[in-house]
Amino acid sequence: MISKLRIGLIFLCVTILFSCKKKDDDSVLGLDVQPANDLLGVTISDSASIFMHTQKIDSVRTYNDQYKFLGSTIDPVFGRTDAGIYTNLSIANNLTNVSFGTNPVLDSAEMVIRYLGQFLGDTATALNYEVYLLNEKIQASTSYYTNKHFSHSTNPINLGTAKFRVIGSYLYLILPLDYNMAQYILQTPANLINNTAFQNANKGFYITTANTNTLSPMNKGAIKRYDLDDEFSGVNLYYHEGNSPNTKGKSFQFTFRNNEALRVNNIKHNYAAGAIANLYDQITGAGTADTLKGSTNVYLNCFGGTRTRVYLPFMKAFSDSQNVSISRAELIIKVDETNGFSSYYDYPQNLALLGCSASGEEELVWDQLETSDFVKYGGSYDATNKQYVFNIARQMQKIITNKITNYGFYLVNADPTRASVARRDNRLNRVIIGGKNNSTYKPYFRVTYIKFPYDK
């Protein structure tokens, strides 16, 4: 009786064991909750070759939201970057038939923008801020890119030196504006009937620091993040009526926020101005030479200025002639702090690893498409180990089972979530990554898998 019971239990265990193996070659074995070194029959490999090189991106889409970047910096690795703002202006609260009295006289005018405290570069260095009037309207129906230039006035309309002022609990950039421009707004009631009339006459501003001299070793410059939707952000006119001193002290705000608000960034990367030779060679080269030049380092710039082409050519070699189930397929990317590291330039909090299509376009990998758990997919910066780790087990499973073709990958400076990965214009930080021949910061591809030699 005991013998029969023992045999039955053994048979049951064997049945459960073999029923747990994958039923579909396209599935990923659910072993990622268990440490790899605890898995029975699992093979771990981290010797697969990785080839990478840096690619230049001419422009990315700039989105119409409240957060915009302004400034100039010369990075010791990436060279010169300038961030300018194009924005329109609105009558606050959509007021209609605005009147400043029968004889309004301007006292002063200023542009106010809230600084959010986030930056790239050295905030202690001075910037040359300039404001120009737009000659063409920003169109709500148009998608703009960071290389877009709008026609604007020849001469700037800001006066004096920019300064920062505390208003309430926050810090604001203050730019004094031209008297004649502001007086024209005060004394032209036909343009103040409503926002449509106002914006037809006053198309907006171009705010830039592009004329800042960053050639001095002491002036690295900085790019800062601003909030144009803040309640105090806008243009303030201070005025009085006629010659009466009793009316002095009146003010009116035109705002950067409203239903009609339109704001875009213009970003210019000048790699010829200060970029290191290895980066410059990669983004100006072509073909296999780029891969060779990326063997020591590759580079991800701010605001989508570069991306890294990644090749994992031997994925299919893991299957050989046997069926294989992938538990993990981890690409470990190491940050290189020995090559141009500076405390002025922080690292992105996360990156994204995307697939490359047959036509060379970016596309989501299956690990982004088939799961809402981005902890498993990864991409966050590990400050302890100074690395980014991506798990693309689903993508690799489809490659080795011939469901998709391996055209390689792109490593990009973007939020890896599906809804945000296409956006690059809000990525203020940059990072330098070790290449395949980097002795200390070499990347590696670690695959955890199980072979089923008798599976048909």
Coordinates of C-alpha atoms in Angstrom, one line a residue:
M1 CA 0.0 0.0 0.0
I2 CA 2.8 2.4 0.9
S3 CA 4.7 1.5 -2.2
K4 CA 1.7 2.2 -4.4
L5 CA 1.1 5.5 -2.7
R6 CA 4.8 6.5 -3.1
I7 CA 4.7 5.6 -6.8
G8 CA 1.5 7.7 -7.2
L9 CA 3.1 10.7 -5.6
I10 CA 6.2 10.4 -7.7
F11 CA 4.0 10.2 -10.8
L12 CA 2.0 13.3 -9.8
C13 CA 5.2 15.3 -9.2
V14 CA 6.6 14.4 -12.5
T15 CA 3.3 15.3 -14.2
I16 CA 3.2 18.7 -12.5
L17 CA 6.9 19.4 -13.4
F18 CA 6.5 18.8 -17.1
S19 CA 3.1 20.5 -17.3
C20 CA 4.8 23.7 -16.0
K21 CA 7.1 24.1 -18.9
K22 CA 6.0 26.6 -21.6
K23 CA 3.1 25.6 -23.8
D24 CA 4.0 28.1 -26.5
D25 CA 7.4 28.9 -27.9
D26 CA 6.4 32.6 -27.9
S27 CA 5.9 32.7 -24.1
V28 CA 8.3 33.8 -21.4
L29 CA 8.8 31.5 -18.5
G30 CA 7.6 33.1 -15.4
L31 CA 10.7 32.9 -13.3
D32 CA 11.5 36.5 -12.8
V33 CA 10.2 36.5 -9.2
Q34 CA 12.9 34.0 -8.2
P35 CA 16.6 34.6 -8.0
A36 CA 18.4 33.3 -11.1
N37 CA 20.9 31.3 -9.1
D38 CA 18.1 29.4 -7.4
L39 CA 16.5 28.1 -10.6
L40 CA 16.9 24.4 -11.4
G41 CA 18.2 23.7 -14.9
V42 CA 18.7 27.4 -15.7
T43 CA 21.6 28.6 -17.8
I44 CA 23.0 32.1 -17.4
S45 CA 25.1 33.8 -20.1
D46 CA 26.6 37.3 -20.1
S47 CA 29.2 36.9 -22.9
A48 CA 27.1 37.9 -25.9
S49 CA 28.6 40.7 -28.0
I50 CA 27.2 44.2 -27.9
F51 CA 27.9 46.9 -30.5
M52 CA 26.9 50.5 -30.0
H53 CA 27.5 53.9 -31.5
T54 CA 26.1 57.4 -31.1
Q55 CA 23.7 59.0 -33.6
K56 CA 22.9 62.7 -34.0
I57 CA 19.2 63.7 -34.0
D58 CA 18.5 67.0 -35.8
S59 CA 15.3 67.8 -33.9
V60 CA 12.5 66.4 -31.8
R61 CA 8.9 67.5 -31.4
T62 CA 8.4 70.3 -28.9
Y63 CA 5.1 70.1 -27.0
N64 CA 2.8 72.9 -25.9
D65 CA 2.8 72.6 -22.1
Q66 CA 3.6 74.9 -19.2
Y67 CA 7.2 73.8 -18.6
K68 CA 9.8 75.3 -20.9
F69 CA 13.6 75.6 -20.8
L70 CA 15.7 78.7 -21.3
G71 CA 19.4 79.3 -21.2
S72 CA 22.8 78.5 -22.8
T73 CA 25.6 76.2 -21.6
I74 CA 28.8 74.8 -23.0
D75 CA 29.2 71.2 -21.8
P76 CA 32.8 69.8 -21.6
V77 CA 31.6 66.7 -23.4
F78 CA 28.6 67.7 -25.6
G79 CA 29.6 71.2 -26.5
R80 CA 27.2 74.2 -26.8
T81 CA 23.4 74.0 -26.3
D82 CA 21.0 76.9 -26.5
A83 CA 17.4 76.7 -25.3
G84 CA 15.0 79.5 -26.3
I85 CA 11.3 80.0 -25.8
Y86 CA 8.6 81.0 -28.3
T87 CA 5.4 82.0 -26.5
N88 CA 2.2 84.0 -27.2
L89 CA 0.5 86.3 -24.7
S90 CA -3.1 86.6 -23.6
I91 CA -5.3 89.0 -21.8
A92 CA -5.6 87.5 -18.3
N93 CA -8.9 85.8 -17.5
N94 CA -10.1 86.3 -21.1
L95 CA -11.4 89.7 -20.3
T96 CA -13.0 91.7 -23.1
N97 CA -13.1 95.4 -23.9
V98 CA -10.2 96.1 -21.5
S99 CA -9.6 99.9 -20.8
F100 CA -6.8 101.6 -19.1
G101 CA -8.6 105.0 -18.9
T102 CA -8.7 108.0 -21.2
N103 CA -5.0 108.8 -21.0
P104 CA -2.9 105.9 -19.6
V105 CA 0.8 106.6 -19.2
L106 CA 3.3 103.8 -18.7
D107 CA 5.6 103.8 -15.7
S108 CA 7.4 100.5 -16.5
A109 CA 6.9 97.0 -17.9
E110 CA 8.5 93.7 -17.1
M111 CA 8.3 90.1 -18.1
V112 CA 8.0 87.6 -15.2
I113 CA 8.6 83.8 -15.4
R114 CA 8.8 81.4 -12.5
Y115 CA 12.1 79.4 -12.2
L116 CA 11.6 75.9 -10.9
G117 CA 15.1 75.3 -9.6
Q118 CA 16.0 72.6 -12.1
F119 CA 19.0 73.3 -14.3
L120 CA 21.9 72.0 -16.4
G121 CA 25.2 73.7 -16.1
D122 CA 26.6 76.4 -13.7
T123 CA 23.8 78.7 -12.4
A124 CA 26.4 81.1 -10.9
T125 CA 27.4 82.3 -14.4
A126 CA 25.7 85.2 -16.1
L127 CA 23.5 84.9 -19.2
N128 CA 22.6 87.5 -21.7
Y129 CA 18.8 87.5 -21.9
E130 CA 17.1 89.0 -25.0
V131 CA 13.4 89.3 -25.8
Y132 CA 12.1 89.8 -29.4
L133 CA 8.6 90.5 -30.8
L134 CA 7.3 87.7 -33.0
N135 CA 6.3 88.6 -36.6
E136 CA 4.3 85.4 -37.1
K137 CA 1.8 83.6 -35.0
I138 CA 2.3 80.3 -33.3
Q139 CA -0.5 78.0 -34.7
A140 CA -2.4 75.7 -32.4
S141 CA -3.0 73.2 -35.2
T142 CA 0.7 72.7 -36.1
S143 CA 3.1 70.3 -34.5
Y144 CA 6.4 72.1 -34.1
Y145 CA 9.9 70.7 -33.7
T146 CA 12.9 72.0 -31.7
N147 CA 14.6 73.3 -34.8
K148 CA 11.7 75.6 -35.7
H149 CA 12.5 79.4 -36.0
F150 CA 9.7 81.9 -36.1
S151 CA 10.2 85.3 -37.7
H152 CA 10.8 88.0 -35.1
S153 CA 11.9 91.6 -34.7
T154 CA 15.5 92.6 -35.5
N155 CA 16.1 94.4 -32.3
P156 CA 15.4 93.1 -28.8
I157 CA 12.7 94.8 -26.7
N158 CA 14.1 94.1 -23.2
L159 CA 16.1 96.7 -21.4
G160 CA 18.7 96.5 -18.6
T161 CA 20.1 93.4 -16.9
A162 CA 17.9 90.4 -16.0
K163 CA 17.5 89.7 -12.4
F164 CA 15.8 87.1 -10.1
R165 CA 13.2 88.2 -7.6
V166 CA 11.4 86.3 -4.8
I167 CA 7.6 86.5 -5.1
G168 CA 5.8 84.7 -2.3
S169 CA 7.7 81.5 -1.8
Y170 CA 9.2 81.2 -5.3
L171 CA 11.9 82.6 -7.5
Y172 CA 11.1 84.5 -10.7
L173 CA 13.2 85.7 -13.7
I174 CA 12.5 89.4 -14.2
L175 CA 13.1 91.0 -17.7
P176 CA 12.5 94.8 -18.0
L177 CA 10.7 95.5 -21.3
D178 CA 10.8 98.4 -23.8
Y179 CA 8.7 101.5 -22.9
N180 CA 7.4 102.2 -26.4
M181 CA 6.2 98.6 -26.9
A182 CA 4.3 98.5 -23.6
Q183 CA 2.9 102.1 -24.1
Y184 CA 1.5 101.0 -27.5
I185 CA -0.4 98.2 -25.7
L186 CA -1.8 100.6 -23.2
Q187 CA -3.0 103.2 -25.7
T188 CA -4.5 100.9 -28.4
P189 CA -7.9 99.9 -27.1
A190 CA -8.9 98.4 -30.5
N191 CA -6.5 95.5 -29.8
L192 CA -8.0 94.9 -26.3
I193 CA -11.6 94.0 -27.4
N194 CA -10.8 90.3 -26.9
N195 CA -7.9 87.8 -27.0
T196 CA -8.4 87.2 -30.8
A197 CA -7.8 90.9 -31.6
F198 CA -5.0 91.2 -29.0
Q199 CA -3.1 88.2 -30.4
N200 CA -3.5 89.3 -34.0
A201 CA -1.8 92.5 -33.1
N202 CA 0.7 91.1 -30.6
K203 CA 1.8 87.7 -31.8
G204 CA 4.1 86.9 -28.9
F205 CA 7.8 86.8 -27.9
Y206 CA 11.0 85.0 -28.6
I207 CA 13.1 84.7 -25.4
T208 CA 16.7 83.7 -25.9
T209 CA 20.2 83.7 -24.4
A210 CA 21.9 82.7 -27.7
N211 CA 24.1 85.7 -27.6
T212 CA 25.7 84.7 -24.3
N213 CA 29.5 84.3 -24.5
T214 CA 30.4 80.9 -23.1
L215 CA 33.9 80.8 -24.5
S216 CA 35.4 81.8 -21.2
P217 CA 36.5 78.8 -19.1
M218 CA 34.8 80.6 -16.1
N219 CA 31.4 80.9 -17.9
K220 CA 29.9 77.5 -18.4
G221 CA 26.4 78.9 -18.6
A222 CA 23.2 77.1 -17.6
I223 CA 19.8 76.0 -18.9
K224 CA 17.0 76.4 -16.5
R225 CA 13.4 75.0 -16.3
Y226 CA 10.6 77.5 -16.0
D227 CA 6.8 77.4 -15.4
L228 CA 4.9 79.6 -17.8
D229 CA 1.5 78.6 -16.2
D230 CA 2.4 80.1 -12.8
E231 CA -0.1 82.7 -11.7
F232 CA 2.7 85.4 -11.7
S233 CA 4.2 84.4 -15.0
G234 CA 3.4 86.9 -17.7
V235 CA 3.9 90.6 -18.6
N236 CA 3.1 93.3 -16.1
L237 CA 2.3 96.9 -17.1
Y238 CA 2.6 99.5 -14.4
Y239 CA 0.9 102.8 -15.3
H240 CA -1.0 105.9 -14.2
E241 CA -3.7 108.1 -15.8
G242 CA -2.5 111.3 -17.4
N243 CA -0.5 113.5 -15.2
S244 CA -2.4 112.8 -12.0
P245 CA 0.0 111.5 -9.3
N246 CA -2.9 110.0 -7.4
T247 CA -3.5 107.3 -9.9
K248 CA 0.1 106.1 -9.9
G249 CA 0.5 102.4 -8.8
K250 CA -2.0 100.8 -11.2
S251 CA -1.0 97.6 -12.9
F252 CA -2.3 95.0 -15.3
Q253 CA -1.1 91.5 -16.2
F254 CA -1.0 89.8 -19.5
T255 CA -0.4 86.1 -19.1
F256 CA 1.3 83.2 -20.7
R257 CA -1.5 80.9 -19.6
N258 CA -5.0 80.7 -21.0
N259 CA -7.0 78.5 -23.2
E260 CA -5.2 80.1 -26.2
A261 CA -1.7 79.7 -24.6
L262 CA 0.9 78.4 -27.0
R263 CA 4.5 77.7 -25.9
V264 CA 7.3 75.9 -27.7
N265 CA 11.1 75.4 -27.2
N266 CA 13.8 76.1 -29.8
I267 CA 16.8 73.9 -29.1
K268 CA 20.2 74.2 -30.8
H269 CA 23.0 71.8 -30.3
N270 CA 26.4 72.9 -31.6
Y271 CA 28.8 70.0 -31.3
A272 CA 31.5 71.9 -33.2
A273 CA 31.7 74.3 -30.2
G274 CA 33.4 72.3 -27.5
A275 CA 32.3 68.6 -28.0
I276 CA 35.0 66.0 -27.4
A277 CA 36.5 64.4 -30.4
N278 CA 35.1 60.9 -29.9
L279 CA 31.5 62.2 -29.8
Y280 CA 32.0 64.5 -32.7
D281 CA 33.5 61.7 -34.8
Q282 CA 30.6 59.3 -34.1
I283 CA 27.8 61.8 -35.1
T284 CA 29.6 63.0 -38.2
G285 CA 30.7 59.5 -39.4
A286 CA 28.8 56.8 -41.3
G287 CA 28.4 53.1 -41.4
T288 CA 30.6 50.6 -39.5
A289 CA 33.1 53.2 -38.6
D290 CA 30.6 54.6 -36.2
T291 CA 30.3 51.3 -34.4
L292 CA 34.1 51.1 -34.0
K293 CA 34.3 54.7 -32.8
G294 CA 31.6 53.8 -30.1
S295 CA 33.6 51.0 -28.7
T296 CA 34.9 53.1 -25.8
N297 CA 32.0 55.5 -25.1
V298 CA 28.6 56.4 -26.4
Y299 CA 26.6 59.6 -25.6
L300 CA 23.0 60.6 -24.8
N301 CA 22.5 64.3 -24.9
C302 CA 19.8 66.5 -23.4
F303 CA 16.6 67.4 -25.3
G304 CA 16.9 64.4 -27.7
G305 CA 20.1 65.6 -29.3
T306 CA 21.5 62.1 -29.7
R307 CA 20.5 58.5 -29.3
T308 CA 22.6 55.3 -29.2
R309 CA 22.2 52.5 -31.8
V310 CA 22.5 49.1 -30.1
Y311 CA 23.2 45.8 -31.9
L312 CA 22.7 42.4 -30.1
P313 CA 23.5 40.3 -33.2
F314 CA 23.7 36.9 -31.6
M315 CA 20.3 36.6 -29.9
K316 CA 19.2 33.7 -32.0
A317 CA 22.4 31.7 -31.2
F318 CA 20.9 31.0 -27.8
S319 CA 18.2 28.7 -29.3
D320 CA 20.5 26.7 -31.5
S321 CA 18.5 23.7 -32.6
Q322 CA 16.6 23.4 -29.3
N323 CA 13.6 25.2 -27.9
V324 CA 14.5 27.8 -25.3
S325 CA 12.4 29.7 -22.8
I326 CA 13.8 33.1 -21.8
S327 CA 13.5 34.1 -18.2
R328 CA 15.5 37.3 -18.3
A329 CA 17.3 39.1 -21.1
E330 CA 19.0 42.0 -19.3
L331 CA 21.0 44.7 -21.0
I332 CA 23.2 46.4 -18.4
I333 CA 24.5 49.8 -19.3
K334 CA 27.3 51.4 -17.2
V335 CA 27.7 55.1 -16.7
D336 CA 31.3 56.3 -17.3
E337 CA 32.3 58.9 -14.8
T338 CA 35.9 59.1 -15.9
N339 CA 35.2 60.7 -19.2
G340 CA 34.2 64.3 -18.7
F341 CA 32.2 63.9 -15.5
S342 CA 31.0 67.1 -14.0
S343 CA 28.8 67.9 -11.0
Y344 CA 27.1 70.6 -13.1
Y345 CA 25.5 67.9 -15.4
D346 CA 23.4 65.3 -13.7
Y347 CA 22.2 62.0 -15.1
P348 CA 18.7 61.2 -16.4
Q349 CA 16.6 59.4 -13.9
N350 CA 15.6 56.9 -16.5
L351 CA 16.3 55.8 -20.1
A352 CA 14.4 53.8 -22.6
L353 CA 15.5 50.9 -24.8
L354 CA 13.4 50.7 -28.0
G355 CA 13.3 48.3 -31.0
C356 CA 14.5 49.2 -34.5
S357 CA 12.1 48.5 -37.3
A358 CA 13.0 47.2 -40.8
S359 CA 12.9 50.8 -42.0
G360 CA 15.1 52.1 -39.1
E361 CA 12.2 53.7 -37.2
E362 CA 11.9 53.5 -33.4
E363 CA 9.2 51.1 -32.1
L364 CA 8.2 49.8 -28.6
V365 CA 9.7 46.4 -27.6
W366 CA 7.2 43.8 -26.5
D367 CA 8.3 44.2 -22.9
Q368 CA 6.8 47.6 -23.0
L369 CA 3.7 46.5 -24.9
E370 CA 2.7 43.4 -22.9
T371 CA 3.1 44.6 -19.4
S372 CA 2.1 47.4 -17.1
D373 CA 4.9 46.5 -14.7
F374 CA 7.8 48.7 -15.7
V375 CA 9.9 47.6 -12.8
K376 CA 10.6 44.3 -14.7
Y377 CA 11.3 46.2 -17.9
G378 CA 13.6 48.6 -16.0
G379 CA 15.3 51.7 -17.3
S380 CA 15.7 53.5 -14.0
Y381 CA 19.0 54.8 -12.9
D382 CA 20.7 52.7 -10.2
A383 CA 22.8 55.3 -8.3
T384 CA 24.5 52.7 -6.2
N385 CA 25.9 50.7 -9.1
K386 CA 25.8 53.7 -11.5
Q387 CA 24.0 51.8 -14.2
Y388 CA 20.7 51.3 -16.2
V389 CA 19.3 47.8 -16.6
F390 CA 16.7 46.7 -19.1
N391 CA 14.9 43.4 -19.2
I392 CA 13.7 42.5 -22.8
A393 CA 12.9 38.9 -22.3
R394 CA 9.7 39.1 -24.3
Q395 CA 11.4 40.8 -27.2
M396 CA 14.1 38.2 -27.2
Q397 CA 11.7 35.3 -27.0
K398 CA 9.9 36.5 -30.1
I399 CA 13.2 36.9 -31.9
I400 CA 14.5 33.4 -31.2
T401 CA 11.1 31.9 -32.2
N402 CA 11.1 33.8 -35.5
K403 CA 8.0 35.8 -34.6
I404 CA 9.9 39.1 -35.2
T405 CA 13.3 40.0 -36.9
N406 CA 16.2 41.4 -34.9
Y407 CA 17.0 44.7 -36.4
G408 CA 18.7 46.0 -33.3
F409 CA 17.7 48.6 -30.8
Y410 CA 17.9 52.3 -29.8
L411 CA 18.9 53.6 -26.4
V412 CA 17.2 56.9 -25.9
N413 CA 17.0 59.7 -23.3
A414 CA 13.3 59.3 -22.6
D415 CA 10.8 58.2 -20.0
P416 CA 10.3 54.4 -20.8
T417 CA 6.5 54.4 -20.2
R418 CA 4.4 53.9 -23.3
A419 CA 2.7 57.2 -23.0
S420 CA 5.8 59.3 -22.6
V421 CA 8.6 57.5 -24.5
A422 CA 8.1 59.5 -27.7
R423 CA 8.8 62.8 -25.9
R424 CA 12.4 64.1 -25.7
D425 CA 12.1 67.9 -25.5
N426 CA 11.7 67.8 -21.7
R427 CA 14.9 65.8 -20.9
L428 CA 17.3 68.3 -19.3
N429 CA 20.1 65.9 -18.3
R430 CA 22.6 63.9 -20.2
V431 CA 24.9 60.8 -19.7
I432 CA 28.1 59.2 -21.0
I433 CA 28.0 55.4 -21.3
G434 CA 30.8 52.8 -21.5
G435 CA 31.2 51.0 -24.8
K436 CA 32.1 47.3 -25.5
N437 CA 35.9 47.9 -25.2
N438 CA 35.7 50.1 -22.1
S439 CA 37.7 48.1 -19.5
T440 CA 35.9 49.5 -16.5
Y441 CA 32.4 50.4 -17.7
K442 CA 31.8 47.8 -20.3
P443 CA 28.1 46.9 -21.0
Y444 CA 26.9 43.4 -21.0
F445 CA 23.9 41.3 -22.0
R446 CA 22.9 38.8 -19.4
V447 CA 20.5 36.1 -20.5
T448 CA 18.8 33.6 -18.2
Y449 CA 17.1 30.8 -20.0
I450 CA 16.1 27.1 -19.9
K451 CA 16.6 24.7 -22.9
F452 CA 14.1 21.9 -23.7
P453 CA 16.2 19.5 -25.7
Y454 CA 13.3 17.0 -26.2
D455 CA 10.6 19.5 -26.9
K456 CA 9.0 19.2 -30.3

